[in-house]
Amino acid sequence: MSHLLPLSRVAKLVGQSRHTLQDMIRSGALATFDGMIELDELLRAFPEVKWDDDAEFRRVTEIKDQAFARRVRDLVLPDKEVLAARLNELGNDYASAQALLLHYGNVMTWLDEKIDELDEGASAETHHALHSVRAFLLRNMAEMPPNAAQAQALIVQERMLKIMSAHVTIQPSGHAFFVEGNETILEAALRHGVSLNYGCSNGNCGDCKARLVSGKVKKVHAHDYVLKPAEKEAGAILLCSYAPVNDVVIEANVAGARDIPVQQLSAKVKSVEVFNPQMAALHILVPRSQRLRFLGGQSIRVSIDGISGRYAIASCPCEDRHIEVQIPRRPGDAFAEALFASVKANDRVEVEGPYGEFVLDEDSPRPVIFLAFGAGFAPIKSLIQHAMSLELSESMDLHWLADAAGHYQDNLCRAWADALDNFNYVPHSPTEDLDTLLRAIALDYPDLHRFDVYAAGSAAQLERAHAQFVREGMHSARWFAWADAD
């Protein structure tokens, strides 16, 4: 029986991105079976990989975590009951393998006896053939395969990964992610930017109800919401209360921009980050019991002491309770003036949203060009981090066309480019000849018809960019834009 591995786990084992593996699959360099990769095929495609050396993978992961401003989480073992269940599963696998080996040994004994039986009274030709078969079987059973040591190291590493984390696939969307440590399925999904339905996130409302299609789960948090007997029989679980024991498939809806309701909640200011005299970021921490559901690229209205403004979210949905909005200092914007002058940590802030449909097309396999005009970098940043978290795009190119505020997060963009093979960053200085610059950017892509383009800036900037890109071959339907209200 073949040893099959999901693509996400293979990426961890070999220290490569899923995009790299998908490119290999498309080119024929790596074969798959029902979306899975066989052990022998993996050893053939990566003969030189050291299975205990994933330093490069860790480096990329650390930079991604830093970019997303995720909470620092120690590497912890799963919940003790989940860990016991996973070890029990591993023990069952080991017992099955041992039983199969014993059976194979018996089969070899039976074959040997059958050969002796057939050999009695056989012709010289048959005698020679039977003993040739016996010699062939004995020789091959005695010889160790040339990659046996690699195969053993790979299986050990994969088993350790399965103890520490479990792989979750969501149907029908196809989203996939790992549940690490003490996380529930819902917590892991949100950490990876997968927008599953949920409400209270503590087992009271039932909004995160889903169906377990395959695999095993363990309840790790009690819940007050009562599942009906028929629902339990059909495999219904609450994602906020269960953790996977092994790799599981879940049937659940992944929300789009129109599926997420407008929410109102009270939060507090975590910090105010002033990049320069023209640009600052407001970092908000929402309550554990009332997190904001949103998608990368959407906007919110924020209010402090009766002063409010609507701004694009600059953070990723994967950032747990943290929300960032980047606010330019503009004449007449009372909220921006208050932010630069008096807003401080722990101030109460009212949040309303999300708004807008400037979100990723998660079904598109196309490479992506991001155009950020000045402060339009904020929603673009959110989209990029969301795409990174979901591992969506074949490639991503960011063109940041600066205004007076400059490239105020230039180091962050360069860190993305350094860490990710499929990300390219091109900063552009302020210019009075915008049309020439836009045309030059478009001409850098002779196959522009293959790309999705996400652009954020003023309405006038977007109109000129759209015209230039369509003129150079972009399909107008693959243009997604966010217009600054200013």
CSV table of C-alpha atoms in Angstrom, one decimal:
chain,number,residue,atom,x,y,z
A,1,MET,CA,0.0,0.0,0.0
A,2,SER,CA,1.4,3.4,-1.0
A,3,HIS,CA,2.3,6.0,1.6
A,4,LEU,CA,0.6,9.2,0.5
A,5,LEU,CA,1.3,12.7,1.8
A,6,PRO,CA,-0.8,15.9,1.4
A,7,LEU,CA,0.9,18.7,-0.5
A,8,SER,CA,1.0,21.0,2.5
A,9,ARG,CA,2.8,18.4,4.6
A,10,VAL,CA,5.3,17.8,1.8
A,11,ALA,CA,6.0,21.5,1.7
A,12,LYS,CA,6.9,21.4,5.4
A,13,LEU,CA,9.0,18.2,5.0
A,14,VAL,CA,11.2,19.5,2.1
A,15,GLY,CA,11.3,23.1,3.2
A,16,GLN,CA,9.7,24.4,-0.1
A,17,SER,CA,6.6,26.6,-0.7
A,18,ARG,CA,3.4,25.1,-2.0
A,19,HIS,CA,3.9,27.3,-5.1
A,20,THR,CA,7.2,25.7,-5.9
A,21,LEU,CA,5.7,22.2,-5.5
A,22,GLN,CA,2.7,23.2,-7.7
A,23,ASP,CA,5.0,24.5,-10.4
A,24,MET,CA,6.8,21.1,-10.3
A,25,ILE,CA,3.5,19.3,-10.6
A,26,ARG,CA,2.4,21.5,-13.6
A,27,SER,CA,5.8,20.9,-15.3
A,28,GLY,CA,5.6,17.1,-14.8
A,29,ALA,CA,8.6,17.1,-12.5
A,30,LEU,CA,6.5,15.8,-9.6
A,31,ALA,CA,3.7,13.3,-10.0
A,32,THR,CA,0.6,13.2,-7.8
A,33,PHE,CA,-2.2,10.7,-7.1
A,34,ASP,CA,-5.6,12.3,-6.2
A,35,GLY,CA,-3.8,15.4,-5.1
A,36,MET,CA,-1.4,13.5,-2.9
A,37,ILE,CA,2.3,12.7,-3.3
A,38,GLU,CA,3.6,9.1,-2.9
A,39,LEU,CA,6.6,8.5,-0.7
A,40,ASP,CA,8.7,7.0,-3.5
A,41,GLU,CA,7.9,9.9,-5.8
A,42,LEU,CA,9.0,12.4,-3.1
A,43,LEU,CA,12.3,10.6,-2.6
A,44,ARG,CA,12.8,10.5,-6.4
A,45,ALA,CA,12.1,14.3,-6.8
A,46,PHE,CA,14.1,15.4,-3.7
A,47,PRO,CA,17.0,12.9,-3.3
A,48,GLU,CA,19.3,15.3,-1.6
A,49,VAL,CA,16.9,16.8,0.9
A,50,LYS,CA,17.9,16.5,4.6
A,51,TRP,CA,14.7,15.7,6.3
A,52,ASP,CA,15.8,17.2,9.6
A,53,ASP,CA,17.0,20.5,8.1
A,54,ASP,CA,14.1,22.9,7.5
A,55,ALA,CA,16.0,26.1,8.3
A,56,GLU,CA,14.9,27.8,5.1
A,57,PHE,CA,11.3,27.0,5.7
A,58,ARG,CA,11.5,28.3,9.3
A,59,ARG,CA,13.2,31.5,8.1
A,60,VAL,CA,10.3,32.2,5.7
A,61,THR,CA,7.7,31.4,8.3
A,62,GLU,CA,9.4,33.7,10.8
A,63,ILE,CA,9.4,36.6,8.4
A,64,LYS,CA,5.8,36.0,7.5
A,65,ASP,CA,4.8,35.9,11.2
A,66,GLN,CA,6.7,39.1,11.8
A,67,ALA,CA,5.0,40.7,8.8
A,68,PHE,CA,1.6,39.7,10.1
A,69,ALA,CA,2.4,40.9,13.6
A,70,ARG,CA,1.0,37.7,15.0
A,71,ARG,CA,1.2,37.0,18.7
A,72,VAL,CA,4.4,35.2,19.7
A,73,ARG,CA,3.4,31.6,20.4
A,74,ASP,CA,5.7,29.0,22.0
A,75,LEU,CA,5.9,25.7,20.4
A,76,VAL,CA,3.5,23.8,22.6
A,77,LEU,CA,2.2,20.2,22.6
A,78,PRO,CA,-1.5,19.7,21.7
A,79,ASP,CA,-4.1,19.4,24.4
A,80,LYS,CA,-3.3,16.3,26.5
A,81,GLU,CA,-6.4,14.4,25.4
A,82,VAL,CA,-5.7,15.3,21.8
A,83,LEU,CA,-2.1,14.2,22.2
A,84,ALA,CA,-3.2,10.9,23.7
A,85,ALA,CA,-5.6,10.3,20.9
A,86,ARG,CA,-2.9,11.1,18.3
A,87,LEU,CA,-0.4,8.8,20.0
A,88,ASN,CA,-3.1,6.1,20.1
A,89,GLU,CA,-3.7,6.7,16.3
A,90,LEU,CA,0.1,6.4,15.8
A,91,GLY,CA,0.1,3.2,17.8
A,92,ASN,CA,-2.7,1.8,15.7
A,93,ASP,CA,-0.8,2.6,12.5
A,94,TYR,CA,2.3,0.9,14.0
A,95,ALA,CA,0.2,-2.2,14.9
A,96,SER,CA,-1.3,-2.3,11.5
A,97,ALA,CA,2.1,-2.1,9.9
A,98,GLN,CA,3.4,-4.9,12.1
A,99,ALA,CA,0.4,-7.1,11.3
A,100,LEU,CA,1.0,-6.5,7.6
A,101,LEU,CA,4.7,-7.4,7.9
A,102,LEU,CA,3.8,-10.6,9.7
A,103,HIS,CA,1.3,-11.4,7.0
A,104,TYR,CA,3.9,-10.7,4.3
A,105,GLY,CA,6.3,-13.1,6.2
A,106,ASN,CA,3.6,-15.8,6.1
A,107,VAL,CA,3.0,-15.2,2.5
A,108,MET,CA,6.7,-15.7,1.7
A,109,THR,CA,6.5,-19.0,3.7
A,110,TRP,CA,3.5,-20.1,1.8
A,111,LEU,CA,5.1,-19.2,-1.5
A,112,ASP,CA,8.2,-21.3,-0.5
A,113,GLU,CA,6.0,-24.3,0.4
A,114,LYS,CA,4.0,-23.8,-2.8
A,115,ILE,CA,7.2,-23.8,-4.9
A,116,ASP,CA,8.3,-27.1,-3.2
A,117,GLU,CA,4.9,-28.6,-3.9
A,118,LEU,CA,4.9,-27.6,-7.6
A,119,ASP,CA,8.5,-28.8,-7.9
A,120,GLU,CA,7.6,-32.4,-7.1
A,121,GLY,CA,7.7,-34.4,-10.3
A,122,ALA,CA,8.2,-31.2,-12.4
A,123,SER,CA,10.2,-31.2,-15.6
A,124,ALA,CA,13.8,-29.8,-15.6
A,125,GLU,CA,12.6,-26.6,-17.3
A,126,THR,CA,9.8,-26.1,-14.6
A,127,HIS,CA,12.3,-27.0,-11.8
A,128,HIS,CA,14.7,-24.3,-13.1
A,129,ALA,CA,11.9,-21.7,-13.5
A,130,LEU,CA,10.6,-22.3,-9.9
A,131,HIS,CA,14.0,-22.1,-8.4
A,132,SER,CA,14.7,-18.9,-10.3
A,133,VAL,CA,11.6,-17.3,-8.9
A,134,ARG,CA,12.6,-18.5,-5.4
A,135,ALA,CA,16.1,-17.0,-5.8
A,136,PHE,CA,14.6,-13.8,-7.1
A,137,LEU,CA,12.2,-13.4,-4.2
A,138,LEU,CA,14.9,-14.2,-1.6
A,139,ARG,CA,17.4,-11.9,-3.1
A,140,ASN,CA,15.0,-8.9,-3.3
A,141,MET,CA,13.6,-9.5,0.2
A,142,ALA,CA,17.2,-9.6,1.6
A,143,GLU,CA,18.3,-6.4,-0.2
A,144,MET,CA,17.7,-3.0,1.4
A,145,PRO,CA,16.4,-0.4,-1.1
A,146,PRO,CA,19.0,2.2,-1.9
A,147,ASN,CA,16.8,5.0,-0.4
A,148,ALA,CA,15.7,3.0,2.6
A,149,ALA,CA,17.5,5.3,5.1
A,150,GLN,CA,15.9,8.4,3.5
A,151,ALA,CA,12.5,6.8,3.5
A,152,GLN,CA,12.8,6.0,7.2
A,153,ALA,CA,14.0,9.5,8.1
A,154,LEU,CA,11.1,11.0,6.1
A,155,ILE,CA,8.5,8.8,7.7
A,156,VAL,CA,9.8,9.6,11.2
A,157,GLN,CA,9.7,13.3,10.4
A,158,GLU,CA,6.2,13.1,9.0
A,159,ARG,CA,5.0,11.1,12.0
A,160,MET,CA,6.4,13.8,14.3
A,161,LEU,CA,4.6,16.5,12.3
A,162,LYS,CA,1.3,14.5,12.6
A,163,ILE,CA,1.7,14.4,16.4
A,164,MET,CA,2.3,18.1,16.7
A,165,SER,CA,-0.2,19.2,14.0
A,166,ALA,CA,-3.1,18.0,12.0
A,167,HIS,CA,-4.1,18.9,8.5
A,168,VAL,CA,-7.6,20.3,7.8
A,169,THR,CA,-9.2,20.5,4.4
A,170,ILE,CA,-12.4,22.5,4.0
A,171,GLN,CA,-15.0,21.4,1.4
A,172,PRO,CA,-16.2,22.6,-1.0
A,173,SER,CA,-13.8,25.6,-1.1
A,174,GLY,CA,-10.6,23.5,-1.0
A,175,HIS,CA,-8.9,25.6,1.7
A,176,ALA,CA,-6.3,23.7,3.7
A,177,PHE,CA,-4.3,24.5,6.8
A,178,PHE,CA,-2.6,23.0,9.8
A,179,VAL,CA,-3.9,23.0,13.4
A,180,GLU,CA,-1.0,23.5,15.7
A,181,GLY,CA,-0.5,23.1,19.5
A,182,ASN,CA,-3.7,23.8,21.6
A,183,GLU,CA,-5.7,25.4,18.8
A,184,THR,CA,-9.2,24.5,17.9
A,185,ILE,CA,-10.1,24.1,14.2
A,186,LEU,CA,-11.7,27.6,14.2
A,187,GLU,CA,-8.6,29.3,15.8
A,188,ALA,CA,-6.3,27.6,13.2
A,189,ALA,CA,-8.6,28.6,10.3
A,190,LEU,CA,-8.7,32.2,11.4
A,191,ARG,CA,-4.9,32.2,11.9
A,192,HIS,CA,-4.5,31.2,8.3
A,193,GLY,CA,-7.0,33.8,7.1
A,194,VAL,CA,-9.7,31.3,6.2
A,195,SER,CA,-13.0,33.1,6.8
A,196,LEU,CA,-15.2,30.5,8.3
A,197,ASN,CA,-18.6,31.4,9.9
A,198,TYR,CA,-18.5,32.1,13.6
A,199,GLY,CA,-20.0,34.3,16.2
A,200,CYS,CA,-19.1,34.1,19.9
A,201,SER,CA,-16.2,31.7,19.4
A,202,ASN,CA,-16.8,30.2,22.8
A,203,GLY,CA,-19.5,27.5,22.2
A,204,ASN,CA,-22.7,29.5,22.8
A,205,CYS,CA,-24.1,30.6,19.5
A,206,GLY,CA,-23.6,27.6,17.2
A,207,ASP,CA,-22.6,29.8,14.2
A,208,CYS,CA,-19.5,27.8,13.6
A,209,LYS,CA,-21.4,24.5,13.2
A,210,ALA,CA,-19.9,22.4,10.5
A,211,ARG,CA,-19.9,18.7,9.3
A,212,LEU,CA,-17.0,16.3,9.8
A,213,VAL,CA,-16.7,14.5,6.5
A,214,SER,CA,-13.7,12.3,7.4
A,215,GLY,CA,-11.1,11.9,10.1
A,216,LYS,CA,-11.4,12.1,13.9
A,217,VAL,CA,-11.9,15.1,16.2
A,218,LYS,CA,-11.8,15.6,20.0
A,219,LYS,CA,-13.8,18.0,22.1
A,220,VAL,CA,-11.3,20.4,23.8
A,221,HIS,CA,-13.8,23.1,25.1
A,222,ALA,CA,-17.2,22.6,26.5
A,223,HIS,CA,-20.0,24.3,24.7
A,224,ASP,CA,-23.5,25.3,25.8
A,225,TYR,CA,-25.0,25.1,22.3
A,226,VAL,CA,-26.9,21.9,22.0
A,227,LEU,CA,-26.5,19.8,18.9
A,228,LYS,CA,-29.5,17.7,18.0
A,229,PRO,CA,-29.2,13.9,17.9
A,230,ALA,CA,-29.8,14.0,14.1
A,231,GLU,CA,-27.0,16.6,13.7
A,232,LYS,CA,-24.6,14.6,15.7
A,233,GLU,CA,-25.4,11.5,13.7
A,234,ALA,CA,-24.7,13.5,10.5
A,235,GLY,CA,-21.3,14.5,11.9
A,236,ALA,CA,-22.0,18.1,13.1
A,237,ILE,CA,-19.4,19.7,15.3
A,238,LEU,CA,-18.7,23.2,16.6
A,239,LEU,CA,-15.4,24.3,15.2
A,240,CYS,CA,-14.6,26.5,18.2
A,241,SER,CA,-14.8,23.5,20.5
A,242,TYR,CA,-13.1,20.7,18.7
A,243,ALA,CA,-9.5,19.9,17.6
A,244,PRO,CA,-8.5,17.3,15.0
A,245,VAL,CA,-6.9,14.0,16.2
A,246,ASN,CA,-5.7,13.2,12.7
A,247,ASP,CA,-6.0,14.7,9.2
A,248,VAL,CA,-9.6,15.7,8.7
A,249,VAL,CA,-12.0,17.0,6.0
A,250,ILE,CA,-14.7,19.4,7.1
A,251,GLU,CA,-17.7,20.6,5.2
A,252,ALA,CA,-18.3,24.3,5.9
A,253,ASN,CA,-19.0,27.6,4.2
A,254,VAL,CA,-16.1,30.1,3.7
A,255,ALA,CA,-17.5,33.6,3.7
A,256,GLY,CA,-17.2,36.1,0.9
A,257,ALA,CA,-17.4,39.9,1.2
A,258,ARG,CA,-21.2,39.9,0.8
A,259,ASP,CA,-21.6,37.2,3.4
A,260,ILE,CA,-20.0,39.0,6.4
A,261,PRO,CA,-22.4,41.3,8.2
A,262,VAL,CA,-21.6,44.8,9.4
A,263,GLN,CA,-20.6,44.5,13.1
A,264,GLN,CA,-20.3,47.1,15.8
A,265,LEU,CA,-17.9,46.6,18.7
A,266,SER,CA,-16.0,48.4,21.4
A,267,ALA,CA,-12.2,47.9,21.5
A,268,LYS,CA,-9.1,49.7,22.8
A,269,VAL,CA,-6.2,51.4,21.2
A,270,LYS,CA,-3.1,49.1,21.4
A,271,SER,CA,-0.7,51.7,20.1
A,272,VAL,CA,-0.3,54.6,17.7
A,273,GLU,CA,2.6,54.2,15.2
A,274,VAL,CA,3.8,57.4,13.6
A,275,PHE,CA,5.7,56.6,10.4
A,276,ASN,CA,6.4,60.3,9.5
A,277,PRO,CA,4.6,63.6,9.8
A,278,GLN,CA,2.2,62.6,7.0
A,279,MET,CA,1.3,59.0,8.0
A,280,ALA,CA,0.5,57.1,11.1
A,281,ALA,CA,-1.0,53.7,11.9
A,282,LEU,CA,-3.7,53.0,14.6
A,283,HIS,CA,-3.4,49.6,16.1
A,284,ILE,CA,-6.6,48.3,17.7
A,285,LEU,CA,-7.1,45.3,20.0
A,286,VAL,CA,-10.6,43.9,19.9
A,287,PRO,CA,-12.1,41.8,22.8
A,288,ARG,CA,-11.6,38.1,22.9
A,289,SER,CA,-15.3,37.5,23.0
A,290,GLN,CA,-16.2,39.8,20.0
A,291,ARG,CA,-13.6,39.6,17.2
A,292,LEU,CA,-14.2,41.5,14.0
A,293,ARG,CA,-14.8,39.3,11.0
A,294,PHE,CA,-13.4,40.8,7.8
A,295,LEU,CA,-11.5,40.0,4.6
A,296,GLY,CA,-8.2,41.5,3.4
A,297,GLY,CA,-8.9,44.8,1.6
A,298,GLN,CA,-12.1,45.8,3.4
A,299,SER,CA,-12.6,49.0,5.4
A,300,ILE,CA,-14.0,50.0,8.8
A,301,ARG,CA,-15.3,53.1,10.5
A,302,VAL,CA,-13.4,54.0,13.7
A,303,SER,CA,-14.6,56.5,16.3
A,304,ILE,CA,-12.9,58.0,19.4
A,305,ASP,CA,-14.7,60.6,21.6
A,306,GLY,CA,-17.3,61.3,18.9
A,307,ILE,CA,-14.8,61.9,16.1
A,308,SER,CA,-14.8,59.2,13.4
A,309,GLY,CA,-13.4,58.3,10.0
A,310,ARG,CA,-13.6,55.4,7.6
A,311,TYR,CA,-10.3,53.9,6.5
A,312,ALA,CA,-9.0,50.7,4.8
A,313,ILE,CA,-7.9,47.9,7.1
A,314,ALA,CA,-4.1,47.4,6.7
A,315,SER,CA,-3.9,44.1,8.6
A,316,CYS,CA,-4.6,40.5,7.7
A,317,PRO,CA,-7.7,38.6,9.0
A,318,CYS,CA,-5.1,36.1,10.2
A,319,GLU,CA,-3.9,38.5,12.9
A,320,ASP,CA,-6.2,37.3,15.6
A,321,ARG,CA,-7.5,40.3,17.6
A,322,HIS,CA,-5.3,42.8,16.1
A,323,ILE,CA,-6.6,45.4,13.5
A,324,GLU,CA,-4.4,48.1,11.9
A,325,VAL,CA,-5.6,51.1,10.0
A,326,GLN,CA,-3.2,53.5,8.3
A,327,ILE,CA,-4.3,57.1,8.3
A,328,PRO,CA,-2.7,59.9,6.2
A,329,ARG,CA,-2.7,63.4,7.7
A,330,ARG,CA,-5.0,65.4,5.4
A,331,PRO,CA,-6.6,68.8,5.8
A,332,GLY,CA,-10.1,68.6,7.2
A,333,ASP,CA,-9.7,65.1,8.6
A,334,ALA,CA,-10.5,65.6,12.3
A,335,PHE,CA,-9.9,62.0,13.2
A,336,ALA,CA,-6.4,62.1,11.7
A,337,GLU,CA,-5.6,65.2,13.6
A,338,ALA,CA,-6.7,63.6,16.8
A,339,LEU,CA,-4.6,60.5,16.1
A,340,PHE,CA,-1.4,62.6,15.6
A,341,ALA,CA,-2.2,64.8,18.6
A,342,SER,CA,-3.9,63.0,21.4
A,343,VAL,CA,-4.9,59.4,20.9
A,344,LYS,CA,-2.9,57.0,23.1
A,345,ALA,CA,-2.8,53.4,24.2
A,346,ASN,CA,-5.8,52.0,26.1
A,347,ASP,CA,-8.2,54.7,24.7
A,348,ARG,CA,-11.6,53.3,23.9
A,349,VAL,CA,-12.4,53.1,20.2
A,350,GLU,CA,-15.7,52.1,18.5
A,351,VAL,CA,-15.3,50.0,15.4
A,352,GLU,CA,-18.0,49.5,12.7
A,353,GLY,CA,-17.6,47.3,9.6
A,354,PRO,CA,-16.4,45.7,7.5
A,355,TYR,CA,-17.3,47.6,4.3
A,356,GLY,CA,-16.4,47.1,0.6
A,357,GLU,CA,-15.8,44.3,-1.8
A,358,PHE,CA,-12.1,45.0,-2.6
A,359,VAL,CA,-11.1,41.4,-1.7
A,360,LEU,CA,-9.1,38.6,-3.2
A,361,ASP,CA,-10.5,36.4,-5.9
A,362,GLU,CA,-9.6,33.2,-4.1
A,363,ASP,CA,-10.7,31.1,-7.0
A,364,SER,CA,-8.2,32.7,-9.5
A,365,PRO,CA,-5.0,30.8,-10.3
A,366,ARG,CA,-3.5,33.9,-12.0
A,367,PRO,CA,-0.3,35.8,-11.0
A,368,VAL,CA,-1.1,39.1,-9.4
A,369,ILE,CA,0.1,42.7,-9.8
A,370,PHE,CA,-0.5,45.1,-6.9
A,371,LEU,CA,-0.5,48.8,-7.6
A,372,ALA,CA,-0.5,51.0,-4.5
A,373,PHE,CA,-0.7,54.8,-4.9
A,374,GLY,CA,0.5,56.5,-1.7
A,375,ALA,CA,-1.7,55.7,1.2
A,376,GLY,CA,-3.4,53.1,-1.0
A,377,PHE,CA,-0.7,50.8,0.3
A,378,ALA,CA,-2.9,50.1,3.3
A,379,PRO,CA,-5.6,47.9,1.6
A,380,ILE,CA,-2.9,46.5,-0.7
A,381,LYS,CA,-0.9,45.4,2.4
A,382,SER,CA,-3.9,43.7,3.8
A,383,LEU,CA,-4.5,41.8,0.5
A,384,ILE,CA,-0.8,40.8,0.2
A,385,GLN,CA,-0.7,39.4,3.7
A,386,HIS,CA,-4.0,37.6,3.2
A,387,ALA,CA,-2.7,36.1,0.0
A,388,MET,CA,0.5,35.0,1.7
A,389,SER,CA,-1.5,33.4,4.6
A,390,LEU,CA,-3.7,31.5,2.2
A,391,GLU,CA,-0.8,30.7,-0.2
A,392,LEU,CA,-3.0,31.7,-3.1
A,393,SER,CA,-1.1,33.3,-5.9
A,394,GLU,CA,1.4,31.9,-8.3
A,395,SER,CA,3.4,35.1,-8.1
A,396,MET,CA,2.9,38.6,-6.6
A,397,ASP,CA,4.5,41.8,-7.8
A,398,LEU,CA,4.0,45.0,-5.7
A,399,HIS,CA,4.5,48.4,-7.4
A,400,TRP,CA,4.3,51.2,-4.8
A,401,LEU,CA,4.0,54.6,-6.3
A,402,ALA,CA,4.9,57.0,-3.5
A,403,ASP,CA,3.5,60.4,-2.6
A,404,ALA,CA,4.8,62.9,-0.1
A,405,ALA,CA,4.6,60.3,2.7
A,406,GLY,CA,7.1,58.2,0.8
A,407,HIS,CA,7.5,54.4,1.2
A,408,TYR,CA,6.8,54.5,4.9
A,409,GLN,CA,6.9,50.7,5.2
A,410,ASP,CA,9.7,50.0,2.8
A,411,ASN,CA,11.6,47.6,5.1
A,412,LEU,CA,8.5,45.4,5.4
A,413,CYS,CA,8.1,45.1,1.7
A,414,ARG,CA,11.8,44.3,1.2
A,415,ALA,CA,11.4,41.6,4.0
A,416,TRP,CA,8.6,40.0,2.0
A,417,ALA,CA,10.7,40.1,-1.2
A,418,ASP,CA,13.7,38.6,0.6
A,419,ALA,CA,11.7,35.8,2.2
A,420,LEU,CA,9.4,34.7,-0.5
A,421,ASP,CA,10.5,33.4,-3.9
A,422,ASN,CA,7.2,34.4,-5.5
A,423,PHE,CA,7.1,38.0,-4.4
A,424,ASN,CA,8.7,41.0,-6.1
A,425,TYR,CA,8.7,44.6,-4.8
A,426,VAL,CA,9.3,47.6,-7.0
A,427,PRO,CA,9.1,51.1,-5.3
A,428,HIS,CA,8.5,54.1,-7.5
A,429,SER,CA,9.4,57.7,-6.5
A,430,PRO,CA,6.9,60.5,-6.8
A,431,THR,CA,6.5,61.7,-10.4
A,432,GLU,CA,4.7,64.4,-12.3
A,433,ASP,CA,4.5,62.2,-15.4
A,434,LEU,CA,2.2,59.5,-14.0
A,435,ASP,CA,1.0,58.2,-17.4
A,436,THR,CA,4.6,57.5,-18.6
A,437,LEU,CA,5.3,55.6,-15.4
A,438,LEU,CA,2.1,53.6,-15.6
A,439,ARG,CA,2.8,52.7,-19.2
A,440,ALA,CA,6.4,51.6,-18.3
A,441,ILE,CA,5.0,49.3,-15.5
A,442,ALA,CA,2.4,47.8,-17.9
A,443,LEU,CA,5.1,47.2,-20.6
A,444,ASP,CA,7.1,45.2,-18.1
A,445,TYR,CA,4.4,42.5,-18.5
A,446,PRO,CA,4.2,41.4,-22.2
A,447,ASP,CA,1.7,38.7,-21.1
A,448,LEU,CA,-0.5,41.2,-19.1
A,449,HIS,CA,-3.6,39.3,-20.1
A,450,ARG,CA,-2.5,36.5,-17.8
A,451,PHE,CA,-2.6,38.7,-14.6
A,452,ASP,CA,-5.0,39.9,-12.0
A,453,VAL,CA,-4.4,43.5,-11.1
A,454,TYR,CA,-5.4,45.0,-7.7
A,455,ALA,CA,-5.0,48.8,-7.4
A,456,ALA,CA,-5.7,51.3,-4.6
A,457,GLY,CA,-5.5,55.1,-4.8
A,458,SER,CA,-7.5,58.1,-5.7
A,459,ALA,CA,-10.3,57.8,-8.3
A,460,ALA,CA,-8.2,59.8,-10.8
A,461,GLN,CA,-5.1,57.7,-10.4
A,462,LEU,CA,-7.1,54.5,-10.8
A,463,GLU,CA,-8.8,55.7,-13.9
A,464,ARG,CA,-5.5,56.5,-15.6
A,465,ALA,CA,-3.9,53.2,-14.5
A,466,HIS,CA,-6.9,51.2,-15.7
A,467,ALA,CA,-6.7,52.9,-19.1
A,468,GLN,CA,-3.0,52.2,-19.5
A,469,PHE,CA,-3.2,48.6,-18.4
A,470,VAL,CA,-6.2,47.8,-20.7
A,471,ARG,CA,-4.3,49.5,-23.6
A,472,GLU,CA,-1.4,47.1,-23.0
A,473,GLY,CA,-3.5,43.9,-22.9
A,474,MET,CA,-5.1,43.5,-19.4
A,475,HIS,CA,-8.6,42.0,-19.4
A,476,SER,CA,-10.8,44.7,-17.8
A,477,ALA,CA,-12.6,41.9,-15.8
A,478,ARG,CA,-9.4,41.1,-14.0
A,479,TRP,CA,-9.1,44.7,-12.7
A,480,PHE,CA,-10.0,45.2,-9.0
A,481,ALA,CA,-9.8,48.7,-7.5
A,482,TRP,CA,-10.2,50.5,-4.2
A,483,ALA,CA,-10.8,54.3,-4.5
A,484,ASP,CA,-9.7,56.6,-1.6
A,485,ALA,CA,-12.7,58.6,-0.5
A,486,ASP,CA,-10.5,61.7,-0.4
